[in-house]
Tab-separated table of C-alpha atoms in Angstrom:
chain	number	residue	atom	x	y	z
J	13	GLN	CA	12.698	-7.444	-4.438
J	14	VAL	CA	9.500	-9.650	-4.526
J	15	THR	CA	6.387	-8.443	-6.274
J	16	LEU	CA	3.565	-10.822	-6.908
J	17	ARG	CA	0.245	-10.424	-8.857
J	18	GLU	CA	-3.232	-11.760	-9.327
J	19	SER	CA	-4.655	-11.538	-12.663
J	20	GLY	CA	-8.250	-12.981	-13.604
J	21	PRO	CA	-11.695	-12.602	-14.179
J	22	ALA	CA	-12.863	-10.639	-11.816
J	23	LEU	CA	-16.657	-11.487	-12.386
J	24	VAL	CA	-17.544	-15.730	-13.356
J	25	LYS	CA	-20.641	-17.240	-13.366
J	26	PRO	CA	-22.058	-20.327	-11.294
J	27	THR	CA	-20.541	-23.611	-12.518
J	28	GLN	CA	-17.636	-21.904	-13.969
J	29	THR	CA	-14.465	-22.590	-13.537
J	30	LEU	CA	-12.471	-20.013	-12.511
J	31	THR	CA	-8.362	-19.434	-13.992
J	32	LEU	CA	-6.545	-17.185	-12.019
J	33	THR	CA	-3.060	-16.565	-12.322
J	34	CYS	CA	0.433	-15.019	-10.320
J	35	THR	CA	3.163	-13.346	-12.297
J	36	PHE	CA	5.848	-12.971	-10.065
J	37	SER	CA	9.366	-11.546	-10.010
J	38	GLY	CA	12.041	-11.490	-7.172
J	39	PHE	CA	12.720	-15.399	-7.368
J	40	SER	CA	12.834	-18.212	-9.139
J	41	LEU	CA	10.506	-21.095	-8.477
J	42	SER	CA	12.823	-23.776	-9.844
J	43	THR	CA	15.114	-22.902	-6.416
J	44	SER	CA	15.295	-25.469	-3.592
J	45	GLY	CA	13.121	-24.071	-0.558
J	46	MET	CA	10.664	-21.567	-2.530
J	47	CYS	CA	7.089	-21.834	-2.451
J	48	VAL	CA	3.917	-20.371	-3.916
J	49	SER	CA	0.379	-19.896	-2.357
J	50	TRP	CA	-3.223	-19.008	-3.005
J	51	VAL	CA	-5.189	-17.878	-0.032
J	52	ARG	CA	-9.023	-16.176	-0.230
J	53	GLN	CA	-10.418	-14.132	2.020
J	54	PRO	CA	-14.539	-13.800	1.140
J	55	PRO	CA	-15.836	-10.111	1.879
J	56	GLY	CA	-15.733	-9.606	6.465
J	57	LYS	CA	-14.556	-12.627	6.708
J	58	ALA	CA	-11.260	-14.554	7.871
J	59	LEU	CA	-8.315	-15.667	4.991
J	60	GLU	CA	-8.279	-19.136	4.047
J	61	TRP	CA	-5.388	-21.185	2.951
J	62	LEU	CA	-6.599	-23.048	-0.517
J	63	ALA	CA	-2.703	-24.405	-1.981
J	64	LEU	CA	0.870	-24.518	-2.324
J	65	ILE	CA	3.161	-25.795	-4.782
J	66	ASP	CA	6.733	-26.223	-3.982
J	67	TRP	CA	9.882	-26.033	-6.170
J	68	ASP	CA	10.303	-29.172	-6.533
J	69	ASP	CA	6.464	-29.197	-7.906
J	70	ASP	CA	4.680	-30.815	-5.114
J	71	LYS	CA	1.217	-30.054	-4.560
J	72	TYR	CA	-0.861	-29.246	-1.693
J	73	TYR	CA	-4.629	-28.447	-1.293
J	74	SER	CA	-6.613	-27.921	1.228
J	75	THR	CA	-8.672	-30.897	2.060
J	76	SER	CA	-12.189	-28.837	1.519
J	77	LEU	CA	-11.342	-27.570	-1.465
J	78	LYS	CA	-9.077	-29.978	-3.169
J	79	THR	CA	-11.344	-31.947	-5.690
J	80	ARG	CA	-12.079	-28.279	-6.754
J	81	LEU	CA	-9.081	-27.089	-7.445
J	82	THR	CA	-5.736	-27.149	-9.492
J	83	ILE	CA	-2.430	-25.388	-9.449
J	84	SER	CA	0.627	-25.227	-11.223
J	85	LYS	CA	3.351	-23.095	-12.085
J	86	ASP	CA	5.348	-22.717	-15.466
J	87	THR	CA	8.396	-21.373	-14.286
J	88	SER	CA	10.441	-19.869	-17.678
J	89	LYS	CA	7.098	-17.253	-17.192
J	90	ASN	CA	8.073	-17.130	-12.859
J	91	GLN	CA	4.224	-17.777	-13.252
J	92	VAL	CA	1.758	-20.034	-10.831
J	93	VAL	CA	-2.215	-21.210	-11.677
J	94	LEU	CA	-4.815	-22.161	-9.538
J	95	THR	CA	-8.198	-23.367	-11.752
J	96	MET	CA	-11.283	-23.822	-9.794
J	97	THR	CA	-13.850	-25.684	-11.107
J	98	ASN	CA	-17.599	-25.417	-10.335
J	99	MET	CA	-17.644	-22.387	-8.919
J	100	ASP	CA	-20.761	-21.019	-6.614
J	101	PRO	CA	-21.733	-17.831	-4.576
J	102	VAL	CA	-19.999	-18.202	-1.996
J	103	ASP	CA	-16.839	-18.873	-3.232
J	104	THR	CA	-16.928	-14.827	-3.650
J	105	ALA	CA	-13.892	-13.364	-2.807
J	106	THR	CA	-10.508	-11.972	-2.824
J	107	TYR	CA	-8.036	-14.533	-3.743
J	108	TYR	CA	-4.144	-13.935	-3.181
J	109	CYS	CA	-1.032	-15.498	-4.467
J	110	ALA	CA	1.763	-14.911	-1.457
J	111	ARG	CA	4.903	-16.235	-0.518
J	112	ILE	CA	4.594	-17.912	3.280
J	113	GLY	CA	5.854	-20.021	3.925
J	114	GLY	CA	4.802	-23.824	5.321
J	115	LEU	CA	5.573	-27.269	5.285
J	116	GLY	CA	8.396	-26.769	7.456
J	117	TYR	CA	10.788	-25.939	4.432
J	118	CYS	CA	9.197	-23.522	2.159
J	119	SER	CA	11.731	-20.565	2.571
J	120	GLY	CA	10.710	-17.964	5.487
J	121	GLY	CA	9.214	-13.964	4.623
J	122	SER	CA	5.793	-13.172	3.783
J	123	ASN	CA	5.585	-11.418	0.154
J	124	TRP	CA	1.609	-10.778	-0.884
J	125	GLY	CA	0.304	-10.140	-4.047
J	126	GLN	CA	-2.486	-7.193	-4.198
J	127	GLY	CA	-5.381	-9.349	-4.507
J	128	THR	CA	-7.831	-10.015	-7.200
J	129	LEU	CA	-11.794	-10.220	-6.115
J	130	VAL	CA	-13.984	-12.372	-7.952
J	131	THR	CA	-17.338	-12.506	-7.486
J	132	VAL	CA	-19.600	-15.752	-8.567
J	133	SER	CA	-22.974	-14.210	-9.754
J	134	SER	CA	-25.451	-15.411	-12.679
C	13	ASP	CA	-4.063	-30.929	9.229
C	14	ILE	CA	-2.891	-28.112	12.242
C	15	GLN	CA	-5.708	-26.272	13.245
C	16	MET	CA	-4.906	-22.735	14.265
C	17	THR	CA	-7.833	-21.404	16.946
C	18	GLN	CA	-7.255	-17.352	18.584
C	19	SER	CA	-9.216	-15.166	20.944
C	20	PRO	CA	-10.773	-13.265	21.609
C	21	SER	CA	-12.016	-13.053	17.743
C	22	SER	CA	-12.604	-9.331	18.955
C	23	LEU	CA	-12.359	-6.495	21.463
C	24	SER	CA	-12.207	-3.366	22.211
C	25	ALA	CA	-9.194	-0.990	24.458
C	26	SER	CA	-8.410	2.634	24.961
C	27	VAL	CA	-5.170	4.129	23.440
C	28	GLY	CA	-2.087	3.618	25.100
C	29	ASP	CA	-3.647	0.435	26.560
C	30	ARG	CA	-1.973	-2.910	26.355
C	31	VAL	CA	-3.596	-5.773	24.107
C	32	THR	CA	-2.698	-9.208	24.178
C	33	ILE	CA	-4.085	-11.756	21.667
C	34	THR	CA	-3.967	-15.761	21.861
C	35	CYS	CA	-3.190	-18.277	19.309
C	36	GLN	CA	-3.415	-22.534	19.472
C	37	ALA	CA	-2.013	-24.492	17.432
C	38	SER	CA	-3.830	-28.464	17.897
C	39	GLN	CA	-0.154	-29.914	17.387
C	40	ASP	CA	3.290	-28.766	17.830
C	41	ILE	CA	4.338	-26.018	15.383
C	42	SER	CA	8.047	-25.049	17.310
C	43	ASN	CA	8.090	-21.694	16.752
C	44	TYR	CA	6.863	-21.380	12.594
C	45	LEU	CA	4.448	-18.848	13.428
C	46	ASN	CA	3.810	-15.633	12.259
C	47	TRP	CA	1.212	-12.864	12.987
C	48	TYR	CA	-0.377	-10.592	10.293
C	49	GLN	CA	-2.200	-7.562	10.202
C	50	GLN	CA	-4.793	-6.617	7.644
C	51	LYS	CA	-6.423	-3.631	7.464
C	52	PRO	CA	-9.621	-3.052	5.531
C	53	GLY	CA	-9.087	-3.380	1.719
C	54	LYS	CA	-5.677	-4.150	2.223
C	55	ALA	CA	-3.107	-7.503	1.872
C	56	PRO	CA	-1.999	-9.384	5.249
C	57	LYS	CA	0.867	-7.419	6.923
C	58	LEU	CA	3.511	-8.672	8.637
C	59	LEU	CA	5.026	-8.320	11.671
C	60	ILE	CA	6.273	-11.495	13.409
C	61	TYR	CA	7.931	-14.277	12.340
C	62	ASP	CA	9.480	-17.358	14.477
C	63	ALA	CA	7.157	-16.745	16.812
C	64	SER	CA	8.632	-13.857	19.073
C	65	ASN	CA	11.129	-12.188	15.324
C	66	LEU	CA	9.909	-8.479	14.784
C	67	GLU	CA	9.649	-7.807	10.978
C	68	THR	CA	11.670	-5.290	9.420
C	69	GLY	CA	10.684	-1.945	10.002
C	70	VAL	CA	7.578	-2.986	12.510
C	71	PRO	CA	7.339	-0.674	15.925
C	72	SER	CA	8.835	-2.148	18.558
C	73	ARG	CA	5.500	-1.893	20.151
C	74	PHE	CA	4.411	-5.480	18.675
C	75	SER	CA	5.958	-8.228	20.452
C	76	GLY	CA	5.537	-12.028	20.306
C	77	SER	CA	6.321	-14.711	22.329
C	78	GLY	CA	5.598	-18.810	22.201
C	79	SER	CA	6.782	-21.819	21.244
C	80	GLY	CA	5.158	-26.040	20.817
C	81	THR	CA	0.950	-24.779	20.865
C	82	ASP	CA	0.480	-22.262	22.747
C	83	PHE	CA	1.907	-18.007	21.440
C	84	THR	CA	1.187	-14.719	22.230
C	85	PHE	CA	1.064	-11.428	20.539
C	86	THR	CA	0.933	-7.864	21.656
C	87	ILE	CA	0.883	-4.644	21.302
C	88	SER	CA	2.603	-2.593	24.239
C	89	SER	CA	0.530	1.111	24.281
C	90	LEU	CA	-2.044	0.275	21.389
C	91	GLN	CA	-2.337	3.462	18.505
C	92	PRO	CA	-5.093	4.788	16.428
C	93	GLU	CA	-3.436	2.930	13.632
C	94	ASP	CA	-3.152	0.011	14.844
C	95	ILE	CA	-7.127	-0.689	14.156
C	96	ALA	CA	-6.985	-3.928	12.616
C	97	THR	CA	-7.907	-7.994	11.926
C	98	TYR	CA	-4.790	-9.965	13.605
C	99	TYR	CA	-4.059	-12.987	12.222
C	100	CYS	CA	-1.799	-15.767	13.314
C	101	GLN	CA	-0.243	-18.126	10.467
C	102	GLN	CA	1.646	-21.565	10.988
C	103	TYR	CA	3.872	-22.439	8.760
C	104	ASP	CA	5.306	-25.483	10.149
C	105	ASN	CA	3.033	-28.085	8.019
C	106	LEU	CA	-0.431	-26.260	5.129
C	107	PRO	CA	0.265	-23.053	6.252
C	108	PHE	CA	-3.319	-22.158	7.346
C	109	PHE	CA	-4.478	-18.825	9.101
C	110	GLY	CA	-5.898	-18.563	12.904
C	111	PRO	CA	-9.807	-16.836	12.610
C	112	GLY	CA	-8.825	-13.722	13.234
C	113	THR	CA	-8.943	-11.127	16.007
C	114	LYS	CA	-10.670	-7.641	14.843
C	115	VAL	CA	-8.945	-4.745	17.583
C	116	ASP	CA	-10.591	-1.442	18.076
C	117	ILE	CA	-10.731	1.389	19.900
C	118	LYS	CA	-12.861	2.065	22.866
């Protein structure tokens, strides 16, 4: 059974850096074809894909946010970490980690964490 | 980047109505398309994968079709519990989502 769980601060101040951790089980990110994405959703708005990391440590970012995002993995801990710099109130959103495929080679299926609401406010 | 569009952005229908949502990709994605249902405060739930395959446990009133750039999602007989926002998502390239379609009961 695949599970993912996001953790991190609920509140960050403008200009601060956000660090979110996704801890997963039920698969290994060292297995060929495995990928993990981060997706966010501002209150009342649509889903927005942010970043993806694959088993080979290749990393992909949203074009509009790539200068602010860093995704990394710790295979031994079954964790994926997302950092987002220079946070702004418009970054207030629920942040999800998920296995949602991609690139035509990430394994199929769909598994999501429960999401973590991050509010950016002074 | 492959951009996804959806229409309509919202719709109201009566219980028992047939509901259709369309999704268009900016380039050919073969059948690499998911459809999700999302209810407030919840993570998205996968309903359809590979454009037309019903996820295990999902009621058969949900269906999907299409390939290439044009896709359709259908609820054959709308039920009160289907009130939600529906998203398409392609996975042929970076996994972008459509903007969503909010479905209400008339």
